[in-house]
Amino acid sequence: DVQQVPVAAGSRMNHGVAVAQHSNAALAQRACHRVWAHAEIVIAQHGKDSAARPQRAQNLCHRLDVGARIGDEVPGERHHVGLHPVHLYSQHLDEEETSFQTREEQFDYDYYKQLALDPKVVGIGECGLDYYRLPEHDTGMIKQRQKEVFVEQIKLAAEVGKTLMIHCRDAYEDVLDILKERRKDLKNVVIHSFIGSLDQAQQFLELNCYLSFNGIITYKPRKKELPGQSDPTLLEAVKAAPLDRIMLETDCHYLSPE
């Protein structure tokens, strides 16, 4: 029953249910047995003491901000830990649903391993490659750094034996190339917010990955390929994916269904 799925802290938490119940989302209804909540916690937008944020989310944000006692204050919730590719360099990101300044961070393998060994951490990520939101300078160097940090997090997921959750935007071919070399070392692999092509979906499925879809599959299909946007054959990928390889996610507070 979709109504009984537990949801992680954050705003607009009904995304998974909305995708499943949307009158024009018959494709999503095929996958209602596998609904999960992926919450994007952006501390900088609200501040820890903001009255606008539910108390459960305040607790979670504070806990993740200090990197301590994951999951203690919110029973039943589970977490991933990882370094998102856009946080490997400092830049201002301004999109329709959010605007924020990233800060340049280093991937400390031992520190993330310490976090990952917590029993309430179920996976590593989201991590991966993001070629859509690249600064105008040093793009080649930044892409290479993204690949190196992605590989380090793949190694971490393999070492601790937990799920790898992959973020990918405008970089599916490079992600596939890396996974083809290292998939054998990993337990489960989830392609978070998949918006790629039918062919790319089939390649991920051949690597025994899960494809996780969100509200984007309720949008009107694209007529042509555009940077950072869903592939015109995305809905064909949804139709072709086996039910036991499909997941639905909220990705709140982003990507609500239409």
PDB file of C-alpha atoms in Angstrom:
ATOM      1  CA  ASP A   1       0.000   0.000   0.000  1.00  0.00           C
ATOM      2  CA  VAL A   2       1.608   3.232  -1.141  1.00  0.00           C
ATOM      3  CA  GLN A   3      -0.046   5.153   1.701  1.00  0.00           C
ATOM      4  CA  GLN A   4       1.972   3.183   4.256  1.00  0.00           C
ATOM      5  CA  VAL A   5       5.390   3.915   2.819  1.00  0.00           C
ATOM      6  CA  PRO A   6       7.542   5.757   5.408  1.00  0.00           C
ATOM      7  CA  VAL A   7       8.926   9.045   4.187  1.00  0.00           C
ATOM      8  CA  ALA A   8      12.188  10.806   4.995  1.00  0.00           C
ATOM      9  CA  ALA A   9      12.383  14.272   6.501  1.00  0.00           C
ATOM     10  CA  GLY A  10      12.023  17.288   4.238  1.00  0.00           C
ATOM     11  CA  SER A  11       9.364  19.421   2.591  1.00  0.00           C
ATOM     12  CA  ARG A  12       6.633  18.393   0.113  1.00  0.00           C
ATOM     13  CA  MET A  13       6.901  14.800   1.272  1.00  0.00           C
ATOM     14  CA  ASN A  14       4.016  13.328  -0.728  1.00  0.00           C
ATOM     15  CA  HIS A  15       5.888  13.147  -4.046  1.00  0.00           C
ATOM     16  CA  GLY A  16       6.111   9.362  -4.210  1.00  0.00           C
ATOM     17  CA  VAL A  17       2.397   8.964  -3.515  1.00  0.00           C
ATOM     18  CA  ALA A  18       1.549  11.711  -5.990  1.00  0.00           C
ATOM     19  CA  VAL A  19       3.508  10.006  -8.762  1.00  0.00           C
ATOM     20  CA  ALA A  20       1.704   6.752  -8.122  1.00  0.00           C
ATOM     21  CA  GLN A  21      -1.777   8.319  -8.009  1.00  0.00           C
ATOM     22  CA  HIS A  22      -1.436  10.819 -10.849  1.00  0.00           C
ATOM     23  CA  SER A  23      -4.273  10.309 -13.325  1.00  0.00           C
ATOM     24  CA  ASN A  24      -1.876  10.392 -16.277  1.00  0.00           C
ATOM     25  CA  ALA A  25       0.829   8.232 -14.711  1.00  0.00           C
ATOM     26  CA  ALA A  26      -0.156   4.701 -15.675  1.00  0.00           C
ATOM     27  CA  LEU A  27       3.510   3.897 -16.144  1.00  0.00           C
ATOM     28  CA  ALA A  28       4.256   4.878 -12.570  1.00  0.00           C
ATOM     29  CA  GLN A  29       1.438   2.683 -11.285  1.00  0.00           C
ATOM     30  CA  ARG A  30       3.340  -0.384 -12.552  1.00  0.00           C
ATOM     31  CA  ALA A  31       6.048   0.349 -10.017  1.00  0.00           C
ATOM     32  CA  CYS A  32       4.036   1.270  -6.920  1.00  0.00           C
ATOM     33  CA  HIS A  33       5.340  -1.763  -5.078  1.00  0.00           C
ATOM     34  CA  ARG A  34       8.775  -0.149  -4.894  1.00  0.00           C
ATOM     35  CA  VAL A  35       8.364   3.412  -3.659  1.00  0.00           C
ATOM     36  CA  TRP A  36      10.992   5.171  -1.588  1.00  0.00           C
ATOM     37  CA  ALA A  37      11.626   8.709  -0.438  1.00  0.00           C
ATOM     38  CA  HIS A  38      14.789  10.529  -1.430  1.00  0.00           C
ATOM     39  CA  ALA A  39      14.978  13.769   0.542  1.00  0.00           C
ATOM     40  CA  GLU A  40      17.289  16.609  -0.439  1.00  0.00           C
ATOM     41  CA  ILE A  41      18.209  18.430   2.769  1.00  0.00           C
ATOM     42  CA  VAL A  42      19.480  21.939   1.999  1.00  0.00           C
ATOM     43  CA  ILE A  43      20.412  23.470   5.335  1.00  0.00           C
ATOM     44  CA  ALA A  44      21.542  26.780   3.878  1.00  0.00           C
ATOM     45  CA  GLN A  45      18.114  27.643   2.479  1.00  0.00           C
ATOM     46  CA  HIS A  46      16.349  27.744   5.833  1.00  0.00           C
ATOM     47  CA  GLY A  47      18.781  27.670   8.761  1.00  0.00           C
ATOM     48  CA  LYS A  48      18.568  25.151  11.576  1.00  0.00           C
ATOM     49  CA  ASP A  49      16.132  27.213  13.664  1.00  0.00           C
ATOM     50  CA  SER A  50      13.693  28.128  10.920  1.00  0.00           C
ATOM     51  CA  ALA A  51      10.075  27.822  12.033  1.00  0.00           C
ATOM     52  CA  ALA A  52       9.212  26.934   8.438  1.00  0.00           C
ATOM     53  CA  ARG A  53      10.887  23.545   8.698  1.00  0.00           C
ATOM     54  CA  PRO A  54       9.081  20.663  10.472  1.00  0.00           C
ATOM     55  CA  GLN A  55      10.782  19.630  13.704  1.00  0.00           C
ATOM     56  CA  ARG A  56      11.674  16.182  12.336  1.00  0.00           C
ATOM     57  CA  ALA A  57      13.514  17.830   9.438  1.00  0.00           C
ATOM     58  CA  GLN A  58      15.267  20.258  11.782  1.00  0.00           C
ATOM     59  CA  ASN A  59      16.540  17.325  13.815  1.00  0.00           C
ATOM     60  CA  LEU A  60      17.760  15.497  10.721  1.00  0.00           C
ATOM     61  CA  CYS A  61      19.437  18.568   9.229  1.00  0.00           C
ATOM     62  CA  HIS A  62      21.240  19.363  12.459  1.00  0.00           C
ATOM     63  CA  ARG A  63      22.406  15.798  12.836  1.00  0.00           C
ATOM     64  CA  LEU A  64      23.739  15.516   9.296  1.00  0.00           C
ATOM     65  CA  ASP A  65      25.340  18.955   9.524  1.00  0.00           C
ATOM     66  CA  VAL A  66      27.487  17.909  12.473  1.00  0.00           C
ATOM     67  CA  GLY A  67      27.987  14.380  11.107  1.00  0.00           C
ATOM     68  CA  ALA A  68      26.966  12.608  14.283  1.00  0.00           C
ATOM     69  CA  ARG A  69      24.486  10.033  15.580  1.00  0.00           C
ATOM     70  CA  ILE A  70      22.823   9.342  12.255  1.00  0.00           C
ATOM     71  CA  GLY A  71      19.214   8.209  12.625  1.00  0.00           C
ATOM     72  CA  ASP A  72      18.952   8.425  16.414  1.00  0.00           C
ATOM     73  CA  GLU A  73      16.358  11.191  16.629  1.00  0.00           C
ATOM     74  CA  VAL A  74      14.099   9.944  13.813  1.00  0.00           C
ATOM     75  CA  PRO A  75      13.228   6.261  14.323  1.00  0.00           C
ATOM     76  CA  GLY A  76      12.614   4.235  11.195  1.00  0.00           C
ATOM     77  CA  GLU A  77      14.550   6.486   8.819  1.00  0.00           C
ATOM     78  CA  ARG A  78      17.641   5.315   6.972  1.00  0.00           C
ATOM     79  CA  HIS A  79      20.308   7.299   5.201  1.00  0.00           C
ATOM     80  CA  HIS A  80      22.946   7.414   2.497  1.00  0.00           C
ATOM     81  CA  VAL A  81      26.216   9.284   2.951  1.00  0.00           C
ATOM     82  CA  GLY A  82      28.225  10.611   0.039  1.00  0.00           C
ATOM     83  CA  LEU A  83      29.740  13.597  -1.720  1.00  0.00           C
ATOM     84  CA  HIS A  84      27.668  15.024  -4.591  1.00  0.00           C
ATOM     85  CA  PRO A  85      29.747  15.960  -7.663  1.00  0.00           C
ATOM     86  CA  VAL A  86      28.658  19.616  -7.664  1.00  0.00           C
ATOM     87  CA  HIS A  87      30.246  20.053  -4.239  1.00  0.00           C
ATOM     88  CA  LEU A  88      33.738  19.319  -5.507  1.00  0.00           C
ATOM     89  CA  TYR A  89      34.152  22.963  -6.537  1.00  0.00           C
ATOM     90  CA  SER A  90      32.638  26.279  -5.508  1.00  0.00           C
ATOM     91  CA  GLN A  91      30.065  27.888  -7.778  1.00  0.00           C
ATOM     92  CA  HIS A  92      26.629  29.492  -7.694  1.00  0.00           C
ATOM     93  CA  LEU A  93      23.852  27.232  -8.952  1.00  0.00           C
ATOM     94  CA  ASP A  94      20.606  28.850  -9.996  1.00  0.00           C
ATOM     95  CA  GLU A  95      17.842  26.631 -11.344  1.00  0.00           C
ATOM     96  CA  GLU A  96      14.069  26.803 -11.414  1.00  0.00           C
ATOM     97  CA  GLU A  97      13.574  25.041  -8.075  1.00  0.00           C
ATOM     98  CA  THR A  98      16.621  26.203  -6.127  1.00  0.00           C
ATOM     99  CA  SER A  99      19.480  28.666  -5.902  1.00  0.00           C
ATOM    100  CA  PHE A 100      22.551  28.179  -3.744  1.00  0.00           C
ATOM    101  CA  GLN A 101      26.317  28.517  -3.525  1.00  0.00           C
ATOM    102  CA  THR A 102      28.294  25.301  -3.432  1.00  0.00           C
ATOM    103  CA  ARG A 103      31.488  25.029  -1.443  1.00  0.00           C
ATOM    104  CA  GLU A 104      34.568  23.126  -2.505  1.00  0.00           C
ATOM    105  CA  GLU A 105      34.826  19.922  -0.485  1.00  0.00           C
ATOM    106  CA  GLN A 106      37.365  17.121  -0.305  1.00  0.00           C
ATOM    107  CA  PHE A 107      36.384  13.469  -0.148  1.00  0.00           C
ATOM    108  CA  ASP A 108      37.868  12.095   3.061  1.00  0.00           C
ATOM    109  CA  TYR A 109      37.630   8.321   2.591  1.00  0.00           C
ATOM    110  CA  ASP A 110      38.213   7.432   6.244  1.00  0.00           C
ATOM    111  CA  TYR A 111      35.668   9.967   7.509  1.00  0.00           C
ATOM    112  CA  TYR A 112      32.968   8.782   5.092  1.00  0.00           C
ATOM    113  CA  LYS A 113      33.789   5.192   5.974  1.00  0.00           C
ATOM    114  CA  GLN A 114      33.223   5.980   9.641  1.00  0.00           C
ATOM    115  CA  LEU A 115      29.805   7.415   8.780  1.00  0.00           C
ATOM    116  CA  ALA A 116      28.997   4.548   6.411  1.00  0.00           C
ATOM    117  CA  LEU A 117      29.607   1.907   9.075  1.00  0.00           C
ATOM    118  CA  ASP A 118      26.668   3.200  11.115  1.00  0.00           C
ATOM    119  CA  PRO A 119      23.955   0.499  10.880  1.00  0.00           C
ATOM    120  CA  LYS A 120      21.353   3.126   9.948  1.00  0.00           C
ATOM    121  CA  VAL A 121      23.339   4.088   6.865  1.00  0.00           C
ATOM    122  CA  VAL A 122      22.176   1.815   4.055  1.00  0.00           C
ATOM    123  CA  GLY A 123      24.148   3.194   1.140  1.00  0.00           C
ATOM    124  CA  ILE A 124      26.765   5.485  -0.358  1.00  0.00           C
ATOM    125  CA  GLY A 125      25.639   8.493  -2.363  1.00  0.00           C
ATOM    126  CA  GLU A 126      24.341  10.247  -3.982  1.00  0.00           C
ATOM    127  CA  CYS A 127      27.574  10.368  -5.898  1.00  0.00           C
ATOM    128  CA  GLY A 128      28.507  10.291  -9.541  1.00  0.00           C
ATOM    129  CA  LEU A 129      29.003  12.691 -12.443  1.00  0.00           C
ATOM    130  CA  ASP A 130      27.280  15.977 -13.283  1.00  0.00           C
ATOM    131  CA  TYR A 131      28.375  17.584 -16.554  1.00  0.00           C
ATOM    132  CA  TYR A 132      25.349  19.872 -16.800  1.00  0.00           C
ATOM    133  CA  ARG A 133      26.344  22.185 -13.960  1.00  0.00           C
ATOM    134  CA  LEU A 134      30.001  22.786 -14.743  1.00  0.00           C
ATOM    135  CA  PRO A 135      31.761  26.127 -14.283  1.00  0.00           C
ATOM    136  CA  GLU A 136      33.010  27.725 -17.471  1.00  0.00           C
ATOM    137  CA  HIS A 137      36.678  27.315 -16.543  1.00  0.00           C
ATOM    138  CA  ASP A 138      38.757  24.139 -16.195  1.00  0.00           C
ATOM    139  CA  THR A 139      35.943  21.818 -17.300  1.00  0.00           C
ATOM    140  CA  GLY A 140      38.318  19.022 -18.279  1.00  0.00           C
ATOM    141  CA  MET A 141      40.057  19.082 -14.904  1.00  0.00           C
ATOM    142  CA  ILE A 142      36.729  19.176 -13.035  1.00  0.00           C
ATOM    143  CA  LYS A 143      35.328  16.237 -15.010  1.00  0.00           C
ATOM    144  CA  GLN A 144      38.437  14.239 -14.182  1.00  0.00           C
ATOM    145  CA  ARG A 145      38.132  15.096 -10.506  1.00  0.00           C
ATOM    146  CA  GLN A 146      34.473  14.052 -10.526  1.00  0.00           C
ATOM    147  CA  LYS A 147      35.475  10.694 -11.984  1.00  0.00           C
ATOM    148  CA  GLU A 148      38.208  10.162  -9.401  1.00  0.00           C
ATOM    149  CA  VAL A 149      35.938  10.956  -6.442  1.00  0.00           C
ATOM    150  CA  PHE A 150      33.162   8.816  -7.942  1.00  0.00           C
ATOM    151  CA  VAL A 151      35.541   5.858  -8.166  1.00  0.00           C
ATOM    152  CA  GLU A 152      36.613   6.406  -4.541  1.00  0.00           C
ATOM    153  CA  GLN A 153      32.982   6.239  -3.431  1.00  0.00           C
ATOM    154  CA  ILE A 154      32.446   3.102  -5.503  1.00  0.00           C
ATOM    155  CA  LYS A 155      35.378   1.576  -3.635  1.00  0.00           C
ATOM    156  CA  LEU A 156      33.835   2.633  -0.332  1.00  0.00           C
ATOM    157  CA  ALA A 157      30.463   1.096  -1.216  1.00  0.00           C
ATOM    158  CA  ALA A 158      32.240  -2.121  -2.155  1.00  0.00           C
ATOM    159  CA  GLU A 159      34.279  -2.171   1.064  1.00  0.00           C
ATOM    160  CA  VAL A 160      31.338  -1.617   3.424  1.00  0.00           C
ATOM    161  CA  GLY A 161      28.996  -3.781   1.341  1.00  0.00           C
ATOM    162  CA  LYS A 162      26.241  -1.205   0.958  1.00  0.00           C
ATOM    163  CA  THR A 163      24.135   0.127  -1.910  1.00  0.00           C
ATOM    164  CA  LEU A 164      25.640   2.682  -4.292  1.00  0.00           C
ATOM    165  CA  MET A 165      23.253   5.488  -5.260  1.00  0.00           C
ATOM    166  CA  ILE A 166      24.362   7.274  -8.423  1.00  0.00           C
ATOM    167  CA  HIS A 167      23.664  10.845  -9.470  1.00  0.00           C
ATOM    168  CA  CYS A 168      24.106  11.396 -13.199  1.00  0.00           C
ATOM    169  CA  ARG A 169      23.296  14.401 -15.361  1.00  0.00           C
ATOM    170  CA  ASP A 170      24.478  14.666 -18.941  1.00  0.00           C
ATOM    171  CA  ALA A 171      27.131  12.019 -18.192  1.00  0.00           C
ATOM    172  CA  TYR A 172      25.480   8.622 -18.656  1.00  0.00           C
ATOM    173  CA  GLU A 173      28.078   7.266 -21.047  1.00  0.00           C
ATOM    174  CA  ASP A 174      30.965   7.997 -18.677  1.00  0.00           C
ATOM    175  CA  VAL A 175      29.036   6.551 -15.724  1.00  0.00           C
ATOM    176  CA  LEU A 176      28.391   3.398 -17.736  1.00  0.00           C
ATOM    177  CA  ASP A 177      32.054   3.090 -18.684  1.00  0.00           C
ATOM    178  CA  ILE A 178      33.099   3.317 -15.021  1.00  0.00           C
ATOM    179  CA  LEU A 179      30.403   0.895 -13.849  1.00  0.00           C
ATOM    180  CA  LYS A 180      31.262  -1.702 -16.465  1.00  0.00           C
ATOM    181  CA  GLU A 181      34.713  -1.972 -14.903  1.00  0.00           C
ATOM    182  CA  ARG A 182      33.580  -1.989 -11.264  1.00  0.00           C
ATOM    183  CA  ARG A 183      30.017  -3.358 -11.069  1.00  0.00           C
ATOM    184  CA  LYS A 184      31.247  -6.818 -10.052  1.00  0.00           C
ATOM    185  CA  ASP A 185      32.592  -5.394  -6.775  1.00  0.00           C
ATOM    186  CA  LEU A 186      29.291  -3.822  -5.727  1.00  0.00           C
ATOM    187  CA  LYS A 187      26.197  -5.061  -3.963  1.00  0.00           C
ATOM    188  CA  ASN A 188      23.192  -3.031  -5.181  1.00  0.00           C
ATOM    189  CA  VAL A 189      23.359  -0.050  -7.542  1.00  0.00           C
ATOM    190  CA  VAL A 190      20.549   2.523  -7.862  1.00  0.00           C
ATOM    191  CA  ILE A 191      20.514   5.049 -10.718  1.00  0.00           C
ATOM    192  CA  HIS A 192      18.884   7.940  -8.888  1.00  0.00           C
ATOM    193  CA  SER A 193      16.448  10.156 -10.828  1.00  0.00           C
ATOM    194  CA  PHE A 194      17.016   8.341 -14.111  1.00  0.00           C
ATOM    195  CA  ILE A 195      16.147  10.564 -17.096  1.00  0.00           C
ATOM    196  CA  GLY A 196      18.286   8.930 -19.770  1.00  0.00           C
ATOM    197  CA  SER A 197      17.483   7.119 -22.987  1.00  0.00           C
ATOM    198  CA  LEU A 198      16.011   3.694 -23.638  1.00  0.00           C
ATOM    199  CA  ASP A 199      19.415   2.446 -24.782  1.00  0.00           C
ATOM    200  CA  GLN A 200      21.142   3.748 -21.649  1.00  0.00           C
ATOM    201  CA  ALA A 201      18.446   2.204 -19.470  1.00  0.00           C
ATOM    202  CA  GLN A 202      19.004  -1.162 -21.125  1.00  0.00           C
ATOM    203  CA  GLN A 203      22.743  -0.923 -20.479  1.00  0.00           C
ATOM    204  CA  PHE A 204      22.166  -0.198 -16.784  1.00  0.00           C
ATOM    205  CA  LEU A 205      19.727  -3.097 -16.586  1.00  0.00           C
ATOM    206  CA  GLU A 206      22.329  -5.392 -18.157  1.00  0.00           C
ATOM    207  CA  LEU A 207      24.599  -4.355 -15.277  1.00  0.00           C
ATOM    208  CA  ASN A 208      21.858  -5.414 -12.833  1.00  0.00           C
ATOM    209  CA  CYS A 209      21.161  -1.861 -11.641  1.00  0.00           C
ATOM    210  CA  TYR A 210      17.905  -0.442 -10.327  1.00  0.00           C
ATOM    211  CA  LEU A 211      16.358   2.459 -12.248  1.00  0.00           C
ATOM    212  CA  SER A 212      14.755   5.007  -9.927  1.00  0.00           C
ATOM    213  CA  PHE A 213      12.123   7.323 -11.402  1.00  0.00           C
ATOM    214  CA  ASN A 214      10.425  10.410  -9.952  1.00  0.00           C
ATOM    215  CA  GLY A 215       7.866  13.032 -10.950  1.00  0.00           C
ATOM    216  CA  ILE A 216       9.613  13.651 -14.263  1.00  0.00           C
ATOM    217  CA  ILE A 217       7.870  10.608 -15.752  1.00  0.00           C
ATOM    218  CA  THR A 218       4.561  12.511 -15.495  1.00  0.00           C
ATOM    219  CA  TYR A 219       5.908  15.381 -17.626  1.00  0.00           C
ATOM    220  CA  LYS A 220       5.060  15.737 -21.294  1.00  0.00           C
ATOM    221  CA  PRO A 221       7.743  13.842 -23.260  1.00  0.00           C
ATOM    222  CA  ARG A 222      10.533  15.911 -24.802  1.00  0.00           C
ATOM    223  CA  LYS A 223      10.599  16.143 -28.584  1.00  0.00           C
ATOM    224  CA  LYS A 224      14.362  16.568 -28.782  1.00  0.00           C
ATOM    225  CA  GLU A 225      17.454  16.204 -26.623  1.00  0.00           C
ATOM    226  CA  LEU A 226      18.277  19.255 -24.509  1.00  0.00           C
ATOM    227  CA  PRO A 227      21.135  19.760 -22.026  1.00  0.00           C
ATOM    228  CA  GLY A 228      20.176  18.700 -18.525  1.00  0.00           C
ATOM    229  CA  GLN A 229      16.692  17.534 -19.545  1.00  0.00           C
ATOM    230  CA  SER A 230      15.035  14.147 -19.850  1.00  0.00           C
ATOM    231  CA  ASP A 231      15.657  12.091 -22.967  1.00  0.00           C
ATOM    232  CA  PRO A 232      12.804  11.892 -25.516  1.00  0.00           C
ATOM    233  CA  THR A 233      12.752   8.093 -25.048  1.00  0.00           C
ATOM    234  CA  LEU A 234      12.497   8.204 -21.227  1.00  0.00           C
ATOM    235  CA  LEU A 235       8.940   6.852 -21.118  1.00  0.00           C
ATOM    236  CA  GLU A 236       9.982   4.021 -23.419  1.00  0.00           C
ATOM    237  CA  ALA A 237      12.656   3.199 -20.854  1.00  0.00           C
ATOM    238  CA  VAL A 238      10.013   3.098 -18.103  1.00  0.00           C
ATOM    239  CA  LYS A 239       7.875   0.732 -20.172  1.00  0.00           C
ATOM    240  CA  ALA A 240      10.818  -1.543 -20.922  1.00  0.00           C
ATOM    241  CA  ALA A 241      12.196  -1.804 -17.389  1.00  0.00           C
ATOM    242  CA  PRO A 242      11.285  -5.009 -15.489  1.00  0.00           C
ATOM    243  CA  LEU A 243       9.149  -4.393 -12.405  1.00  0.00           C
ATOM    244  CA  ASP A 244      11.785  -5.874 -10.131  1.00  0.00           C
ATOM    245  CA  ARG A 245      14.319  -3.291 -11.377  1.00  0.00           C
ATOM    246  CA  ILE A 246      12.103  -0.192 -10.957  1.00  0.00           C
ATOM    247  CA  MET A 247      11.972   2.163  -7.994  1.00  0.00           C
ATOM    248  CA  LEU A 248       9.924   5.321  -7.457  1.00  0.00           C
ATOM    249  CA  GLU A 249      11.397   8.209  -5.495  1.00  0.00           C
ATOM    250  CA  THR A 250      10.282  11.604  -4.271  1.00  0.00           C
ATOM    251  CA  ASP A 251      13.555  13.523  -4.724  1.00  0.00           C
ATOM    252  CA  CYS A 252      11.843  16.137  -2.574  1.00  0.00           C
ATOM    253  CA  HIS A 253      11.936  19.028  -2.466  1.00  0.00           C
ATOM    254  CA  TYR A 254      12.589  18.846  -6.213  1.00  0.00           C
ATOM    255  CA  LEU A 255      10.743  17.401  -9.222  1.00  0.00           C
ATOM    256  CA  SER A 256       7.127  17.225  -8.087  1.00  0.00           C
ATOM    257  CA  PRO A 257       4.739  15.563 -10.573  1.00  0.00           C
ATOM    258  CA  GLU A 258       2.708  17.573 -13.037  1.00  0.00           C
TER     259      GLU A 258
END
